[in-house]
Amino acid sequence: GQQLNQSPQSMFIQEGEDVSMNCTSSSIFNTWLWYKQDPGEGPVLLIALYKAGELTSNGRLTAQFGITRKDSFLNISASIPSDVGIYFCAGFRSNFGNEKLTFGTGTRLTIIP
Amino acid sequence: DGGITQSPKYLFRKEGQNVTLSCEQNLNHDAMYWYRQDPGQGLRLIYYSQIVNDFQKGDIAEGYSVSREKKESFPLTVTSAQKNPTAFYLCASKQGRGDTQYFGPGTRLTVL
């Protein structure tokens, strides 16, 4: 099955730095979702995007639905220790009778003390 | 308290034994999903069910089986035919034709 290309695979940053990651696909999606997963836990939804060009914020997180509908971006401003984890993008294309998400490969964020 | 529960959190089994992982939701969601996650990897879809008494294979269904006899429950059986069953298993659910899936806390299965 298809997985979305997510980059970078991993990031090592200092507390207070801004973070940017992106997700690209060869297919068009109607919806983009961003999840965060803490070690040993299930992913938690951060932001949902429904329209091409849409820019949505959730606290220090901002995500954008690419204008081509084939990509999405997530930015985290002023990172803090609890931002550590794995971030996944997911795309959804409404095919009647086929309600599946396609997930990215994940970006692992580590904060260096 | 609404949500998705998976039990147990950690499960150990001997090679060659079947094992069933539980997933229950009280969100009244129609659709439920099972994913497998290997270390450092993304999520791969095993099976999904959009309605009671119906389910479809995902991308890696071989060696797994499911049932959906009740709306709130979607158990996954890892059979002895699954060649590499040690992994982190995640259950998710969503409401109707919506796109947002909500995940359970996961079960880590280790086959010895």
GROMACS .gro file of C-alpha atoms in nm:
model
  225
    1GLY     CA    1   0.000   0.000   0.000
    2GLN     CA    2   0.101   0.358  -0.058
    3GLN     CA    3   0.273   0.559   0.214
    4LEU     CA    4   0.324   0.931   0.190
    5ASN     CA    5   0.675   1.077   0.174
    6GLN     CA    6   0.743   1.270   0.489
    7SER     CA    7   1.058   1.471   0.557
    8PRO     CA    8   1.277   1.503   0.736
    9GLN     CA    9   1.282   1.153   0.886
   10SER     CA   10   1.429   1.288   1.207
   11MET     CA   11   1.518   1.624   1.357
   12PHE     CA   12   1.748   1.717   1.643
   13ILE     CA   13   1.684   2.068   1.770
   14GLN     CA   14   1.737   2.282   2.076
   15GLU     CA   15   1.452   2.396   2.294
   16GLY     CA   16   1.306   2.720   2.165
   17GLU     CA   17   1.381   2.653   1.800
   18ASP     CA   18   1.113   2.647   1.532
   19VAL     CA   19   1.043   2.322   1.346
   20SER     CA   20   0.921   2.259   0.993
   21MET     CA   21   0.825   1.931   0.833
   22ASN     CA   22   0.636   1.835   0.521
   23CYS     CA   23   0.451   1.555   0.353
   24THR     CA   24   0.418   1.490  -0.019
   25SER     CA   25   0.212   1.257  -0.232
   26SER     CA   26   0.184   1.158  -0.595
   27SER     CA   27  -0.196   1.161  -0.552
   28ILE     CA   28  -0.443   1.434  -0.466
   29PHE     CA   29  -0.610   1.428  -0.125
   30ASN     CA   30  -0.926   1.600  -0.004
   31THR     CA   31  -0.815   1.615   0.358
   32TRP     CA   32  -0.481   1.629   0.535
   33LEU     CA   33  -0.438   1.535   0.900
   34TRP     CA   34  -0.141   1.571   1.132
   35TYR     CA   35  -0.094   1.339   1.431
   36LYS     CA   36   0.163   1.322   1.712
   37GLN     CA   37   0.265   0.994   1.873
   38ASP     CA   38   0.440   0.969   2.208
   39PRO     CA   39   0.652   0.657   2.272
   40GLY     CA   40   0.435   0.352   2.339
   41GLU     CA   41   0.110   0.543   2.285
   42GLY     CA   42  -0.145   0.584   2.008
   43PRO     CA   43  -0.129   0.886   1.774
   44VAL     CA   44  -0.322   1.195   1.881
   45LEU     CA   45  -0.481   1.427   1.625
   46LEU     CA   46  -0.321   1.773   1.614
   47ILE     CA   47  -0.470   1.950   1.314
   48ALA     CA   48  -0.715   1.869   1.033
   49LEU     CA   49  -0.712   2.053   0.697
   50TYR     CA   50  -1.003   2.038   0.454
   51LYS     CA   51  -0.939   2.289   0.177
   52ALA     CA   52  -0.650   2.352  -0.062
   53GLY     CA   53  -0.449   2.652   0.055
   54GLU     CA   54  -0.598   2.637   0.404
   55LEU     CA   55  -0.374   2.748   0.690
   56THR     CA   56  -0.481   2.630   1.037
   57SER     CA   57  -0.326   2.686   1.379
   58ASN     CA   58  -0.349   2.499   1.707
   59GLY     CA   59  -0.149   2.688   1.967
   60ARG     CA   60   0.217   2.685   1.859
   61LEU     CA   61   0.137   2.450   1.570
   62THR     CA   62   0.048   2.570   1.223
   63ALA     CA   63  -0.033   2.345   0.929
   64GLN     CA   64  -0.105   2.417   0.566
   65PHE     CA   65  -0.290   2.226   0.297
   66GLY     CA   66  -0.080   2.262  -0.019
   67ILE     CA   67  -0.238   2.439  -0.313
   68THR     CA   68  -0.174   2.141  -0.541
   69ARG     CA   69  -0.355   1.915  -0.288
   70LYS     CA   70  -0.053   1.685  -0.305
   71ASP     CA   71   0.134   1.817  -0.003
   72SER     CA   72   0.102   1.955   0.346
   73PHE     CA   73   0.331   2.131   0.592
   74LEU     CA   74   0.351   2.145   0.971
   75ASN     CA   75   0.538   2.411   1.165
   76ILE     CA   76   0.601   2.419   1.540
   77SER     CA   77   0.715   2.746   1.687
   78ALA     CA   78   0.932   2.786   1.998
   79SER     CA   79   0.966   2.414   2.066
   80ILE     CA   80   0.937   2.284   2.424
   81PRO     CA   81   1.037   1.945   2.571
   82SER     CA   82   0.687   1.799   2.544
   83ASP     CA   83   0.702   1.842   2.165
   84VAL     CA   84   0.930   1.537   2.150
   85GLY     CA   85   0.770   1.248   1.964
   86ILE     CA   86   0.688   1.124   1.617
   87TYR     CA   87   0.473   1.335   1.388
   88PHE     CA   88   0.267   1.168   1.117
   89CYS     CA   89   0.080   1.320   0.829
   90ALA     CA   90  -0.219   1.139   0.682
   91GLY     CA   91  -0.417   1.199   0.366
   92PHE     CA   92  -0.778   1.115   0.294
   93ARG     CA   93  -0.945   1.087  -0.044
   94SER     CA   94  -1.312   1.014  -0.037
   95ASN     CA   95  -1.375   0.708  -0.250
   96PHE     CA   96  -1.719   0.577  -0.178
   97GLY     CA   97  -1.683   0.238  -0.018
   98ASN     CA   98  -1.313   0.295   0.046
   99GLU     CA   99  -1.276   0.507   0.359
  100LYS     CA  100  -0.904   0.472   0.433
  101LEU     CA  101  -0.632   0.707   0.546
  102THR     CA  102  -0.287   0.696   0.391
  103PHE     CA  103  -0.011   0.769   0.642
  104GLY     CA  104   0.328   0.927   0.608
  105THR     CA  105   0.644   0.758   0.727
  106GLY     CA  106   0.680   0.991   1.025
  107THR     CA  107   0.919   1.261   1.147
  108ARG     CA  108   1.092   1.189   1.479
  109LEU     CA  109   1.156   1.508   1.677
  110THR     CA  110   1.425   1.509   1.946
  111ILE     CA  111   1.516   1.807   2.161
  112ILE     CA  112   1.881   1.834   2.257
  113PRO     CA  113   1.936   1.965   2.610
  114ASP     CA  114  -1.572   0.888   2.961
  115GLY     CA  115  -1.572   0.829   2.584
  116GLY     CA  116  -1.283   0.673   2.403
  117ILE     CA  117  -1.112   0.372   2.252
  118THR     CA  118  -0.965   0.106   2.476
  119GLN     CA  119  -0.721  -0.165   2.382
  120SER     CA  120  -0.623  -0.445   2.610
  121PRO     CA  121  -0.386  -0.562   2.724
  122LYS     CA  122  -0.111  -0.299   2.691
  123TYR     CA  123   0.159  -0.567   2.667
  124LEU     CA  124   0.109  -0.923   2.545
  125PHE     CA  125   0.354  -1.209   2.524
  126ARG     CA  126   0.290  -1.529   2.334
  127LYS     CA  127   0.482  -1.834   2.226
  128GLU     CA  128   0.549  -1.888   1.858
  129GLY     CA  129   0.276  -2.090   1.690
  130GLN     CA  130  -0.006  -1.971   1.917
  131ASN     CA  131  -0.298  -1.762   1.799
  132VAL     CA  132  -0.365  -1.449   2.002
  133THR     CA  133  -0.660  -1.207   2.003
  134LEU     CA  134  -0.621  -0.835   2.067
  135SER     CA  135  -0.918  -0.644   2.201
  136CYS     CA  136  -1.047  -0.307   2.078
  137GLU     CA  137  -1.357  -0.143   2.222
  138GLN     CA  138  -1.502   0.203   2.158
  139ASN     CA  139  -1.793   0.384   2.319
  140LEU     CA  140  -1.791   0.675   2.075
  141ASN     CA  141  -2.073   0.527   1.866
  142HIS     CA  142  -1.840   0.532   1.565
  143ASP     CA  143  -1.936   0.330   1.262
  144ALA     CA  144  -1.590   0.250   1.126
  145MET     CA  145  -1.303   0.076   1.301
  146TYR     CA  146  -0.947   0.003   1.189
  147TRP     CA  147  -0.645  -0.206   1.284
  148TYR     CA  148  -0.292  -0.091   1.210
  149ARG     CA  149   0.047  -0.243   1.266
  150GLN     CA  150   0.352  -0.032   1.353
  151ASP     CA  151   0.708  -0.166   1.349
  152PRO     CA  152   0.997   0.018   1.520
  153GLY     CA  153   1.080   0.340   1.340
  154GLN     CA  154   0.805   0.281   1.085
  155GLY     CA  155   0.474   0.435   0.992
  156LEU     CA  156   0.132   0.275   1.026
  157ARG     CA  157   0.023  -0.005   0.796
  158LEU     CA  158  -0.344  -0.099   0.763
  159ILE     CA  159  -0.434  -0.459   0.846
  160TYR     CA  160  -0.815  -0.468   0.834
  161TYR     CA  161  -1.099  -0.220   0.856
  162SER     CA  162  -1.473  -0.232   0.906
  163GLN     CA  163  -1.714   0.040   0.800
  164ILE     CA  164  -2.024  -0.124   0.942
  165VAL     CA  165  -2.124  -0.410   1.170
  166ASN     CA  166  -2.089  -0.758   1.016
  167ASP     CA  167  -1.870  -0.627   0.734
  168PHE     CA  168  -1.494  -0.581   0.703
  169GLN     CA  169  -1.229  -0.542   0.434
  170LYS     CA  170  -0.865  -0.639   0.406
  171GLY     CA  171  -0.609  -0.365   0.431
  172ASP     CA  172  -0.257  -0.365   0.292
  173ILE     CA  173  -0.111  -0.641   0.513
  174ALA     CA  174  -0.403  -0.871   0.603
  175GLU     CA  175  -0.220  -1.203   0.558
  176GLY     CA  176  -0.194  -1.396   0.885
  177TYR     CA  177  -0.462  -1.187   1.058
  178SER     CA  178  -0.838  -1.221   1.104
  179VAL     CA  179  -1.109  -0.995   1.244
  180SER     CA  180  -1.478  -0.994   1.331
  181ARG     CA  181  -1.729  -0.714   1.377
  182GLU     CA  182  -2.031  -0.862   1.552
  183LYS     CA  183  -2.099  -0.550   1.757
  184LYS     CA  184  -2.060  -0.184   1.669
  185GLU     CA  185  -1.838  -0.114   1.968
  186SER     CA  186  -1.599  -0.406   1.929
  187PHE     CA  187  -1.345  -0.505   1.661
  188PRO     CA  188  -1.112  -0.781   1.786
  189LEU     CA  189  -0.802  -0.876   1.589
  190THR     CA  190  -0.663  -1.230   1.589
  191VAL     CA  191  -0.298  -1.275   1.506
  192THR     CA  192  -0.271  -1.629   1.376
  193SER     CA  193   0.025  -1.864   1.365
  194ALA     CA  194   0.038  -1.798   0.989
  195GLN     CA  195   0.166  -1.444   1.051
  196LYS     CA  196   0.539  -1.481   0.995
  197ASN     CA  197   0.660  -1.185   1.200
  198PRO     CA  198   0.388  -1.094   1.450
  199THR     CA  199   0.598  -0.898   1.703
  200ALA     CA  200   0.486  -0.535   1.664
  201PHE     CA  201   0.283  -0.251   1.812
  202TYR     CA  202  -0.086  -0.282   1.716
  203LEU     CA  203  -0.312   0.020   1.702
  204CYS     CA  204  -0.689   0.031   1.677
  205ALA     CA  205  -0.875   0.337   1.550
  206SER     CA  206  -1.231   0.443   1.486
  207LYS     CA  207  -1.417   0.718   1.305
  208GLN     CA  208  -1.770   0.843   1.267
  209GLY     CA  209  -1.945   0.759   0.944
  210ARG     CA  210  -1.809   0.921   0.630
  211GLY     CA  211  -1.580   1.154   0.821
  212ASP     CA  212  -1.208   1.146   0.773
  213THR     CA  213  -1.068   1.191   1.123
  214GLN     CA  214  -0.963   0.869   1.289
  215TYR     CA  215  -0.911   0.850   1.665
  216PHE     CA  216  -0.664   0.600   1.801
  217GLY     CA  217  -0.652   0.372   2.101
  218PRO     CA  218  -0.341   0.345   2.324
  219GLY     CA  219  -0.207   0.039   2.141
  220THR     CA  220  -0.104  -0.315   2.234
  221ARG     CA  221   0.257  -0.426   2.210
  222LEU     CA  222   0.268  -0.791   2.111
  223THR     CA  223   0.588  -0.988   2.158
  224VAL     CA  224   0.610  -1.342   2.025
  225LEU     CA  225   0.884  -1.545   2.189
   0.00000   0.00000   0.00000
